[in-house]
Coordinates of C-alpha atoms in Angstrom, one line a residue:
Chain A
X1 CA 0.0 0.0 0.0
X2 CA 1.6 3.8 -1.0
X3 CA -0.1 6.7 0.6
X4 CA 1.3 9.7 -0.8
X5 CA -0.4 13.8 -0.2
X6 CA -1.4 15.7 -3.3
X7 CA -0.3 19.7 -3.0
X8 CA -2.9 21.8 -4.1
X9 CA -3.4 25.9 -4.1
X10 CA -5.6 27.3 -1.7
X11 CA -9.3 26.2 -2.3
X12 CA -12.1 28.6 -2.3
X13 CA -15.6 28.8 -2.3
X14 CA -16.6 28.1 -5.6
X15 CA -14.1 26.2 -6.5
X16 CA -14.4 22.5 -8.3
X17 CA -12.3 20.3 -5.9
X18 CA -12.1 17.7 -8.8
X19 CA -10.6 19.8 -11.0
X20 CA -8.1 21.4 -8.4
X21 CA -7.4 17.3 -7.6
X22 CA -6.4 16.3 -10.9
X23 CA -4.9 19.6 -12.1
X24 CA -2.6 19.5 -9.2
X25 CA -2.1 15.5 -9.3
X26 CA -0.8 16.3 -13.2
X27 CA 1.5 18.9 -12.0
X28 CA 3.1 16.9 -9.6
X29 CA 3.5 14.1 -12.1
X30 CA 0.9 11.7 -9.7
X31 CA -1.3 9.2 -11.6
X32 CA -4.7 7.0 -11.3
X33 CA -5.2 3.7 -11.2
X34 CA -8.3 1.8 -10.8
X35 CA -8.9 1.0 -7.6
X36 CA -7.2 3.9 -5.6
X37 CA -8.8 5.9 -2.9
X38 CA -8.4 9.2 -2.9
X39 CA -9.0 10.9 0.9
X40 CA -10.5 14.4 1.4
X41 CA -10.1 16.4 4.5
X42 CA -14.0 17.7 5.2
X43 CA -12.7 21.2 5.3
X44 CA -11.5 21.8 1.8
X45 CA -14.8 19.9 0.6
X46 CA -17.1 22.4 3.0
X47 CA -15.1 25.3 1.8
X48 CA -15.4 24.6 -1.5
X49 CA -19.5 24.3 -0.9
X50 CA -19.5 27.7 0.1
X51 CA -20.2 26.3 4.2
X52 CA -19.5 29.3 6.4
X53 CA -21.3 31.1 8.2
X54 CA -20.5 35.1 9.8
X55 CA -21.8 34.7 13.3
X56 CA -22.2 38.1 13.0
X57 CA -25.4 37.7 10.4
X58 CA -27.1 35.8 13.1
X59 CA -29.8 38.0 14.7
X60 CA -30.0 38.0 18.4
X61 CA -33.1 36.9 18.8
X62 CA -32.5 33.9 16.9
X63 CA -30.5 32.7 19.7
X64 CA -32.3 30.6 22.5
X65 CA -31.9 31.0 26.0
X66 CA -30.4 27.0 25.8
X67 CA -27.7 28.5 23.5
X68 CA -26.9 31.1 25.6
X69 CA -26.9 28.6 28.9
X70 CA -24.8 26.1 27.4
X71 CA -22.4 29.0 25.8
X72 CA -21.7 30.3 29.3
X73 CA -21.1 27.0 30.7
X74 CA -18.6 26.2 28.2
X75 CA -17.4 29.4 27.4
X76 CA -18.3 29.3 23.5
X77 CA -20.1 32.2 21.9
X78 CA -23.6 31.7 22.1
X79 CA -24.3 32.2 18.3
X80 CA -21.6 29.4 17.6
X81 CA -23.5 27.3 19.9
X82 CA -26.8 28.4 18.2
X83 CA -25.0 26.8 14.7
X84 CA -23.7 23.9 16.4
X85 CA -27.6 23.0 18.0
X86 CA -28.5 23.7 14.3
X87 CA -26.1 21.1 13.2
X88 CA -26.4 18.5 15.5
X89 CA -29.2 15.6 16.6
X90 CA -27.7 15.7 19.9
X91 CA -25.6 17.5 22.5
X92 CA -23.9 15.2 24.4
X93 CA -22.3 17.1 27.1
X94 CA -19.0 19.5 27.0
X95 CA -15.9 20.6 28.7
X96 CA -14.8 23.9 28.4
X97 CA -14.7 25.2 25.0
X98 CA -15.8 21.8 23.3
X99 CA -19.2 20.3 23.2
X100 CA -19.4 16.4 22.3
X101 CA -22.3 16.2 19.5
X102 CA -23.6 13.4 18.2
X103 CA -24.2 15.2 13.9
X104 CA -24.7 13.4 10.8
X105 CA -24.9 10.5 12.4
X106 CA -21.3 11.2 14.1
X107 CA -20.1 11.6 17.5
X108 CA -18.0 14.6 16.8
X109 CA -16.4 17.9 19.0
X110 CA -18.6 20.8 18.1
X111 CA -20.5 19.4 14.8
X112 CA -17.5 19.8 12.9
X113 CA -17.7 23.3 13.4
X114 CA -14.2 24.9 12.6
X115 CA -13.1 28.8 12.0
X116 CA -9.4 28.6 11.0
X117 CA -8.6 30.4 7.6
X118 CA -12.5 31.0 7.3
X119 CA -11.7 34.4 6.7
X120 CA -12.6 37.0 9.3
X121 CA -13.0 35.9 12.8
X122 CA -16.2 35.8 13.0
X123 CA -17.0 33.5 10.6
X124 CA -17.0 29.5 11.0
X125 CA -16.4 26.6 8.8
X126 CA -19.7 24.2 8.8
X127 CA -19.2 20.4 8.0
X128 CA -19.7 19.4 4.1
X129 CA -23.7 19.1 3.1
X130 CA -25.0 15.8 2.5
X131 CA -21.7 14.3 3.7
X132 CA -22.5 10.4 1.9
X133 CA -24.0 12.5 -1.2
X134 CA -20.8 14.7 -1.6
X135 CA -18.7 12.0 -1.8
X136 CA -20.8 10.0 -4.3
X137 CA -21.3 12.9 -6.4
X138 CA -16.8 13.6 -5.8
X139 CA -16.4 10.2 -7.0
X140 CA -18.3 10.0 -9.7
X141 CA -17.3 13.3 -11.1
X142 CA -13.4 12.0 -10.6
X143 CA -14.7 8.9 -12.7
X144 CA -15.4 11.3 -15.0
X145 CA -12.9 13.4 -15.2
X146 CA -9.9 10.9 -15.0
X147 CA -11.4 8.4 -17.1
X148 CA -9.9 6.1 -14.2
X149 CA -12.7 3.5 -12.8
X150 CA -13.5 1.9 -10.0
X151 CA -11.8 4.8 -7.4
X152 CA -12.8 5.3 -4.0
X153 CA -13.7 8.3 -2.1
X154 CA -13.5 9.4 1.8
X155 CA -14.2 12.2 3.7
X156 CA -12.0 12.2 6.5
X157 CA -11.9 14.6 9.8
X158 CA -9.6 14.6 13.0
X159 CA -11.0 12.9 16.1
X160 CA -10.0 12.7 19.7
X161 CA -9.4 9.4 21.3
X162 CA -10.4 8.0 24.9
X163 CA -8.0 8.0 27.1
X164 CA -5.0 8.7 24.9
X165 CA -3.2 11.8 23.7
X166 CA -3.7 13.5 20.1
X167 CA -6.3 12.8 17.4
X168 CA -6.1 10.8 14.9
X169 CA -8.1 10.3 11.2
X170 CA -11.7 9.4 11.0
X171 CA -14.0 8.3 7.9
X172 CA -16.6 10.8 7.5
X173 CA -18.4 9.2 4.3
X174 CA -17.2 6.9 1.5
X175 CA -17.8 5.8 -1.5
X176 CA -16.7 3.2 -4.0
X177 CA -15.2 0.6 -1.4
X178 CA -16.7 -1.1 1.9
X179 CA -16.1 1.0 5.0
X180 CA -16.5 -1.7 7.5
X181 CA -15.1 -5.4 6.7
X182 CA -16.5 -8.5 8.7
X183 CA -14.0 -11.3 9.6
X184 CA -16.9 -13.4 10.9
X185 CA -15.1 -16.9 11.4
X186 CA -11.6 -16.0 12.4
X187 CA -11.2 -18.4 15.1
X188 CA -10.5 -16.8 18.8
X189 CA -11.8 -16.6 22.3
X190 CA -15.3 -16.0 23.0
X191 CA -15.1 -12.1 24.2
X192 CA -12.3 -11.4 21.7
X193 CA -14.7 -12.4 18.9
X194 CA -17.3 -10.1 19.6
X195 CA -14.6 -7.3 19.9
X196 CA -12.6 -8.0 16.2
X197 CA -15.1 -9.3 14.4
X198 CA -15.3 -6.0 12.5
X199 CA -12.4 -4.1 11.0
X200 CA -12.9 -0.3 10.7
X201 CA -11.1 0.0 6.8
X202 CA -12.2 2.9 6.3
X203 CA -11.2 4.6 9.8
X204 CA -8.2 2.6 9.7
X205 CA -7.7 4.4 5.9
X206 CA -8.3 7.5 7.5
X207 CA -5.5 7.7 10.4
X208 CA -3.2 6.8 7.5
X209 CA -4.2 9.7 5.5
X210 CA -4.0 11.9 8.0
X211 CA -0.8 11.5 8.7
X212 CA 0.2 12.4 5.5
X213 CA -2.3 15.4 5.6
X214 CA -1.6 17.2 9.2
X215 CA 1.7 19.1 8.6
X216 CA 0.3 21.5 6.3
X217 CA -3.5 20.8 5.8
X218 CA -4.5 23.5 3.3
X219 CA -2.1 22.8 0.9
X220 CA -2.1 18.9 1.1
X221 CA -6.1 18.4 1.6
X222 CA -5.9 15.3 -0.6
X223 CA -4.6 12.0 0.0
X224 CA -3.8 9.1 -2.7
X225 CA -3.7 5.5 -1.6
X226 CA -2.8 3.4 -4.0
X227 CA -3.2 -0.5 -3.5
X228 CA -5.1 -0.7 -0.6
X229 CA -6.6 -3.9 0.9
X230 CA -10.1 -3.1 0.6
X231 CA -13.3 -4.2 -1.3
X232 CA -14.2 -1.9 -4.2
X233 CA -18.2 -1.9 -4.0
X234 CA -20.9 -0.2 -6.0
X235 CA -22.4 2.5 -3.8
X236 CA -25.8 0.6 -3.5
X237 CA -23.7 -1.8 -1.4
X238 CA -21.7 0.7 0.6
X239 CA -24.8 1.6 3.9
X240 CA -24.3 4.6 5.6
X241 CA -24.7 3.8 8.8
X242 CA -22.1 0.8 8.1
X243 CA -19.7 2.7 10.5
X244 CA -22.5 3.7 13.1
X245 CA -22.7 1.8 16.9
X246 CA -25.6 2.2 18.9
X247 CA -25.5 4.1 21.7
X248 CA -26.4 1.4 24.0
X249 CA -24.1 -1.2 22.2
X250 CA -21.2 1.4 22.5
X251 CA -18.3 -0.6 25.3
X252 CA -17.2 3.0 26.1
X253 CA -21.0 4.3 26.3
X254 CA -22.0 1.4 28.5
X255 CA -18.8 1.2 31.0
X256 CA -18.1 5.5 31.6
X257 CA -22.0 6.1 31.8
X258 CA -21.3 4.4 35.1
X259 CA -17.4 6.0 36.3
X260 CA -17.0 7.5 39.2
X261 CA -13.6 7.5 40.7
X262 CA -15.1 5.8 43.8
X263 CA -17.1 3.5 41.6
X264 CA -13.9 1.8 40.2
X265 CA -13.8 -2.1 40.7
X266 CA -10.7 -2.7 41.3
X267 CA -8.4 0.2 42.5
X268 CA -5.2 -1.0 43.9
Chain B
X1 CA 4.6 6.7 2.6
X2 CA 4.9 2.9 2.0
X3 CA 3.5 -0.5 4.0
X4 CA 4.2 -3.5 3.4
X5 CA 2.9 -7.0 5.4
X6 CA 5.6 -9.0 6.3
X7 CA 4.5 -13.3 5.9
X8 CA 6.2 -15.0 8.8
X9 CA 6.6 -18.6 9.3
X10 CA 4.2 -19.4 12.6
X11 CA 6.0 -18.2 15.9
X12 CA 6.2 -20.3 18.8
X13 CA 7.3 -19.5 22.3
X14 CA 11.1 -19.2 22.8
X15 CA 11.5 -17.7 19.1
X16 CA 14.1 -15.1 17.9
X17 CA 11.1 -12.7 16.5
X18 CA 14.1 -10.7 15.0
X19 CA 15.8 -13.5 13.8
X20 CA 11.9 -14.5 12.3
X21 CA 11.7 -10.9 10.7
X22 CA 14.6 -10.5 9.4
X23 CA 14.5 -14.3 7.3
X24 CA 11.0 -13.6 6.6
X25 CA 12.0 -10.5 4.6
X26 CA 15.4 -12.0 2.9
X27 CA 13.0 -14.6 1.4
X28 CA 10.6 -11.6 -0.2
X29 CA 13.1 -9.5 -1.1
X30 CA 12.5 -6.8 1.5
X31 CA 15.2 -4.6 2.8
X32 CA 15.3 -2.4 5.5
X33 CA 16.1 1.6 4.9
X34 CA 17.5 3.8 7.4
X35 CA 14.4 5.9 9.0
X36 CA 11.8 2.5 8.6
X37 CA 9.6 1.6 11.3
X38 CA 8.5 -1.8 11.9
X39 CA 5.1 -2.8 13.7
X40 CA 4.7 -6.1 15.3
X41 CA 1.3 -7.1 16.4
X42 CA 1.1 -7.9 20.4
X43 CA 0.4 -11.2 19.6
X44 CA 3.7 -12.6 18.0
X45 CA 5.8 -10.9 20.5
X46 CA 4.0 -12.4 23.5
X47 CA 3.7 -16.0 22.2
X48 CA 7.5 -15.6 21.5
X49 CA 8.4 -14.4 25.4
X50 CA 6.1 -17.3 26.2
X51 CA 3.2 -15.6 27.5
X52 CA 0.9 -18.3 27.9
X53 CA -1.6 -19.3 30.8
X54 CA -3.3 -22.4 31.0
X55 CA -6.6 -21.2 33.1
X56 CA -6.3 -25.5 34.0
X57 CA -3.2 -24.4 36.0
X58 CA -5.2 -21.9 38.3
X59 CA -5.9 -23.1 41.7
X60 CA -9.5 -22.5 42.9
X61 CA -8.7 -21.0 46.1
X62 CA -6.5 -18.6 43.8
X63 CA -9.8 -17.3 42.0
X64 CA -11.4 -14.2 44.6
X65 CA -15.2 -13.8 45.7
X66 CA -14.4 -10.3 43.6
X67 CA -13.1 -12.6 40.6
X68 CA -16.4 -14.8 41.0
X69 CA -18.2 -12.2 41.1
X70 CA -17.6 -10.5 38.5
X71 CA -17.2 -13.6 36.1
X72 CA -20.6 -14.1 36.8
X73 CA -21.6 -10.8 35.9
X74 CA -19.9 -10.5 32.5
X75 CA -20.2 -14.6 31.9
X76 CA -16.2 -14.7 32.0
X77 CA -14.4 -17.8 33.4
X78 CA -13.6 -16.6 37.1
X79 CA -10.1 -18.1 36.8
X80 CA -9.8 -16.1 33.2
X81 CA -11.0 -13.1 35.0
X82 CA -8.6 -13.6 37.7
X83 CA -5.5 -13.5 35.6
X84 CA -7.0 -10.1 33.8
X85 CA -7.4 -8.8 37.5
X86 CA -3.5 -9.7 37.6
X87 CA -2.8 -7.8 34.5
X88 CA -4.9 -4.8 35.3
X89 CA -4.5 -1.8 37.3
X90 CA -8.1 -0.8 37.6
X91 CA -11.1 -2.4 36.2
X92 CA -13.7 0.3 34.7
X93 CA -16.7 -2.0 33.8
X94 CA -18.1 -4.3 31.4
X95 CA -20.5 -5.3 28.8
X96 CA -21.3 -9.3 28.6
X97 CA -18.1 -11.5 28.2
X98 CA -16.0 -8.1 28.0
X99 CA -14.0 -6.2 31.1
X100 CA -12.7 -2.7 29.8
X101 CA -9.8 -2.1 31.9
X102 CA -6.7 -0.1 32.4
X103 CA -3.3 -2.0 31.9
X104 CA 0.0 -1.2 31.0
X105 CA -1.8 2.3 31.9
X106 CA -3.6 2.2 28.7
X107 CA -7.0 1.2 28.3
X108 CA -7.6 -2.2 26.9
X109 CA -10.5 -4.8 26.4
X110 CA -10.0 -8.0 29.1
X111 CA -6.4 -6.6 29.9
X112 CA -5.1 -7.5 26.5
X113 CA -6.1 -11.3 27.1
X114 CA -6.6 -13.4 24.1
X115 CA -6.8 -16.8 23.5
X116 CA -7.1 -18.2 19.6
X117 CA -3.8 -20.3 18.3
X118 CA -2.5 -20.5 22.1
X119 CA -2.8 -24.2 22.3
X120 CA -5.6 -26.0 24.4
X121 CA -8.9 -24.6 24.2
X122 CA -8.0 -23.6 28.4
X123 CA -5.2 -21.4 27.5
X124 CA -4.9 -17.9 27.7
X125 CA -1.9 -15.1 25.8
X126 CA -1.6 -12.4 27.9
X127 CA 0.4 -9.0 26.2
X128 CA 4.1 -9.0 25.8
X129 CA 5.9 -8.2 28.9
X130 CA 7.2 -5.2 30.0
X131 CA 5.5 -3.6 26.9
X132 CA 8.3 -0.4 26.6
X133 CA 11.3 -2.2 27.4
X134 CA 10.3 -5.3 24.8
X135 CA 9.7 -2.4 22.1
X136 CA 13.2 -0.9 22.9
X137 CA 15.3 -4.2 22.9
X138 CA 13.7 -5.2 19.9
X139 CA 15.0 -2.3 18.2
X140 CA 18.0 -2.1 19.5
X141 CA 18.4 -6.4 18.4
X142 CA 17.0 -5.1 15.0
X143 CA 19.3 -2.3 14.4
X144 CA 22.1 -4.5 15.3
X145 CA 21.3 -7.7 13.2
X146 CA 20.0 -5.8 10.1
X147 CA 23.3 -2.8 10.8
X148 CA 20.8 -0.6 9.4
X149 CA 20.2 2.9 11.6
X150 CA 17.9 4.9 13.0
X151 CA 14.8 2.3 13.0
X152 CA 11.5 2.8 14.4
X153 CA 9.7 -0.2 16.2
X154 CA 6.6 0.0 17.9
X155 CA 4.1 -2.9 19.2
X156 CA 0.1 -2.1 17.8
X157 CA -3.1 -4.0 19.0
X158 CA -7.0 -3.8 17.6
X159 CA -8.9 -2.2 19.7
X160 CA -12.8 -0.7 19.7
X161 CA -13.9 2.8 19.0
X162 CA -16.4 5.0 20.9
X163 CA -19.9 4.7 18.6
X164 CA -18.2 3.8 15.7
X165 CA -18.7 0.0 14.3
X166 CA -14.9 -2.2 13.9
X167 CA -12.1 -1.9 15.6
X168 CA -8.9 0.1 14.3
X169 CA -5.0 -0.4 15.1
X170 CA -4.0 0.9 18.5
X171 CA 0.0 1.8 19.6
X172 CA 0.9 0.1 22.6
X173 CA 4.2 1.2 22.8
X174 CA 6.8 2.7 20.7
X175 CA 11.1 2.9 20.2
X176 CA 12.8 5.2 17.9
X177 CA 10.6 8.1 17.0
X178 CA 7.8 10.9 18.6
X179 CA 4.9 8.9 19.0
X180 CA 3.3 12.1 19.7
X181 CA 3.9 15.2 17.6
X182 CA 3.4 18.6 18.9
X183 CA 2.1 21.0 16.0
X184 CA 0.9 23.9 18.5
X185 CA 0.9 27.1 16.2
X186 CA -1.0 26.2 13.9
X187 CA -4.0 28.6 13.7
X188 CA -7.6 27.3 14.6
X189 CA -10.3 28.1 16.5
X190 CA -10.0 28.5 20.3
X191 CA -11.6 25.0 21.0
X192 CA -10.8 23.4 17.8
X193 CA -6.7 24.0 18.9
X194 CA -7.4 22.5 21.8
X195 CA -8.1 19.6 20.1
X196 CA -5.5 19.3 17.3
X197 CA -2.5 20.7 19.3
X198 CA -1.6 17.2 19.0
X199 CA -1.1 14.2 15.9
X200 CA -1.1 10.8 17.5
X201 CA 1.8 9.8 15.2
X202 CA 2.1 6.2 16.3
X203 CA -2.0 5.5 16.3
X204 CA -2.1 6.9 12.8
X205 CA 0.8 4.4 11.9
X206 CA -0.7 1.7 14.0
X207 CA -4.3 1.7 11.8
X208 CA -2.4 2.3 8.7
X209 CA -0.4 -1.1 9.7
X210 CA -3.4 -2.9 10.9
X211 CA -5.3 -2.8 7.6
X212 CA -2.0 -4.5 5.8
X213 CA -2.1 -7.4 8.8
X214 CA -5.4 -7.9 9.2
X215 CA -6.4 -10.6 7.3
X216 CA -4.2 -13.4 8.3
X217 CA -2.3 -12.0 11.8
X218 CA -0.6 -15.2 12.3
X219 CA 1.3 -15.0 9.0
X220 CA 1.8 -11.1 8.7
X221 CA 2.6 -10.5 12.2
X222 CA 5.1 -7.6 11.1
X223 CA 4.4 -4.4 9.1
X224 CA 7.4 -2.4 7.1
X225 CA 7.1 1.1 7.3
X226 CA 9.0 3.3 4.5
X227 CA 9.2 7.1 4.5
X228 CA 6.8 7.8 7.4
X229 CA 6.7 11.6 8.2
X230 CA 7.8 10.9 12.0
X231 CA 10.7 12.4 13.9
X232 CA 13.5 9.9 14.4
X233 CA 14.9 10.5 18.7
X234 CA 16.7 8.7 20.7
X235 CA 14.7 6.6 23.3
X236 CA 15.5 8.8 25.8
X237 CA 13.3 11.4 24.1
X238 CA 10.6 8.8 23.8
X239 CA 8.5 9.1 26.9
X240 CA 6.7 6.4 27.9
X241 CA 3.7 8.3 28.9
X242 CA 3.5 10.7 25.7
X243 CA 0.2 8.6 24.6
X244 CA -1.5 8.2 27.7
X245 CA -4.5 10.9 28.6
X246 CA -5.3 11.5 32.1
X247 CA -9.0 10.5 33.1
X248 CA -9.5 13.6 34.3
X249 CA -9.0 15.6 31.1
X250 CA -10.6 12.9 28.6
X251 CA -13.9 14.3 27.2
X252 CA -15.3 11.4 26.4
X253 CA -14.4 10.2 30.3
X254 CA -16.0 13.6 31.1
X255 CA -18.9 13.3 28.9
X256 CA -19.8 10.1 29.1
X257 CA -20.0 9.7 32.7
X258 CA -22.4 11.8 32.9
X259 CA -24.6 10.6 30.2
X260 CA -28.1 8.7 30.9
X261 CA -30.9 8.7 27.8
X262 CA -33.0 11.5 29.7
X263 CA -30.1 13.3 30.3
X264 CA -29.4 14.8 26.8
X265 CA -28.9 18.6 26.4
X266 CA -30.8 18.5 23.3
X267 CA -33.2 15.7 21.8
X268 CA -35.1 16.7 19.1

């Protein structure tokens, strides 16, 4: 496998990402090949799409007393909080400055909400529309434009991680290859089993991408991975909620809904 | 950036896993470079130190009321869940036939404890050994077998994800290079830099290595890793607790514990 970042100018609204992708991939003398994935970080996509929004332009009154209540709590201007309720299904809880949503399906810090090079300082960077849709429609119109088929596509953010220091790469959408693969019948102990029946490709994809991203993420917002391990799928086979637990099958959700540092089971 | 799987012979206890490695590669052609990294899965490295508990060998008046207890609870073997006591430093809680617990200071499912290709169906692999140390002599044995130098070497498990479906590769510990990387300057948001102050170098690497062993972890137990953006250091700039996040600063720790169903900020 060869996972290698694609330079690109600065993307703006309005621009066709495709277009900057290939022009840029022929400039640095990178090519195609069926089966490749090629990894987007969510923020050139949204920025592309035109997703930002001047807090300013958002009336007072449009802001609920809930916003305002959870923006002093956390210290987060009330109006971004207003935009990250609008963006999210649920507010999970927060520590200061970050709220834990669950959006698009996602458990995510602030919806995806971002404001770095959004322009003035007032404005913020919304997640991509129609996340599974985008990158459909991205892959199809790569397809296209290379003349290069079957390619895969992700959209891929940063994460935190329980208990451990930094974030790493997270699938988003995808499209073209099977996010989730199931080793059903590997042989292995009974608990074990349950836990790796499932490999996360497309997450695992992801932290490898990023990698390659993170230095310098507006000028190397695309990833190539060429010979990956995955299974290339027609979209009708590729679910969207393939990479979604259930809250109450979640091991993390179940055990920390009950921590306590006195609750503990076995403190030595 | 380049990964490779390495196909092994099968390891048994009492091995040279360098001496494994490093034929396993001469017979595919695979040389080492100055600046690779090599992952070894947990496994291979744990059968090889002999690792091995046979759960037959446990006295009963060894196994605790607590052990009992809580085998019953979680439908564990009380004399499995004794030796994951022994390996544990807390236990957090459970879901049925799974402990989540904190080992090795990092938080694992069942300590780490597998049991598939250990032997009789009553044995148990516990992780490699002095985790740090292992990762260091391996090196160290590497870099003097191969004469290559620097080289990276780090020891990677699967491991679940908060509300996300599969598991992805996990570092458990690392030799030779920043498992962390530091890339405070960069300009975000306030709460957004609070969360990407930091790349988690060696998870990244570890999910990008697990998707190349996946399939077949008893043949592929090693991953080559050529012209990773990491920082080659000494070990003595390798701190052994660069990964590890305190409970108290963890948002999901902080979130979650406080989360019931009728406790959401916002349900729509």
């Amino acid at each position: 496998m060869e996972i290698k970042a694609i330079k690109t100018p600065i993307i703006k609204p309005g621009d066709d990402v495709i277009r900057v992708l290939l022009d840029s991939m022929k400039t640095h003398d990178m090519a195609l090949h069926p089966g490749d994935i090629i990894v987007a970080g969510e923020k050139v996509v949204a920025i592309a799409q035109g997703r930002i929004v001047d807090l300013e332009t958002i009336a007072d009154e449009d802001v609920t007393e809930q916003a305002r209540r959870i923006g002093g709590k956390y210290h987060i201007d009330p109006r971004k909080v207003k935009v990250i309720m609008d963006e999210s299904e649920e507010i999970l809880g927060g520590v200061d400055t970050v709220l834990l949503t669950k959006s698009y399906g996602l458990l995510l810090a602030n919806a995806g909400i971002d404001s770095s090079n959004a322009g003035k300082s007032t404005n913020v960077i919304l997640f991509p529309s129609n996340l599974w849709g985008t990158a459909r429609q991205l892959r199809h119109a790569l397809e296209r434009a290379s003349g290069v088929q079957p390619l895969g596509f992700m959209i891929i953010d940063s994460r935190v991680q329980p208990l451990k220091v930094g974030v790493i790469g997270g699938a988003l959408a995808v499209s073209g290859f099977q996010p989730v693969e199931d080793i059903r019948g590997q042989k292995d102990i009974f608990g074990r089993v349950l836990l790796i029946k499932q490999i996360a490709v497309a997450d695992d994809l992801s932290s490898a991408a990023e990698i390659m991203m993170r230095e310098a993420a507006e000028q190397t917002p695309f990833v190539l991975i060429h010979d990956a391990p995955v299974t290339m799928v027609p979209d009708d086979q590729v679910k969207e909620d393939a990479m979604i637990m259930p809250m109450d099958e979640c091991l993390f959700m179940n055990v920390f809904k009950n921590y306590t540092k006195d609750k503990i089971l076995l403190p030595k």
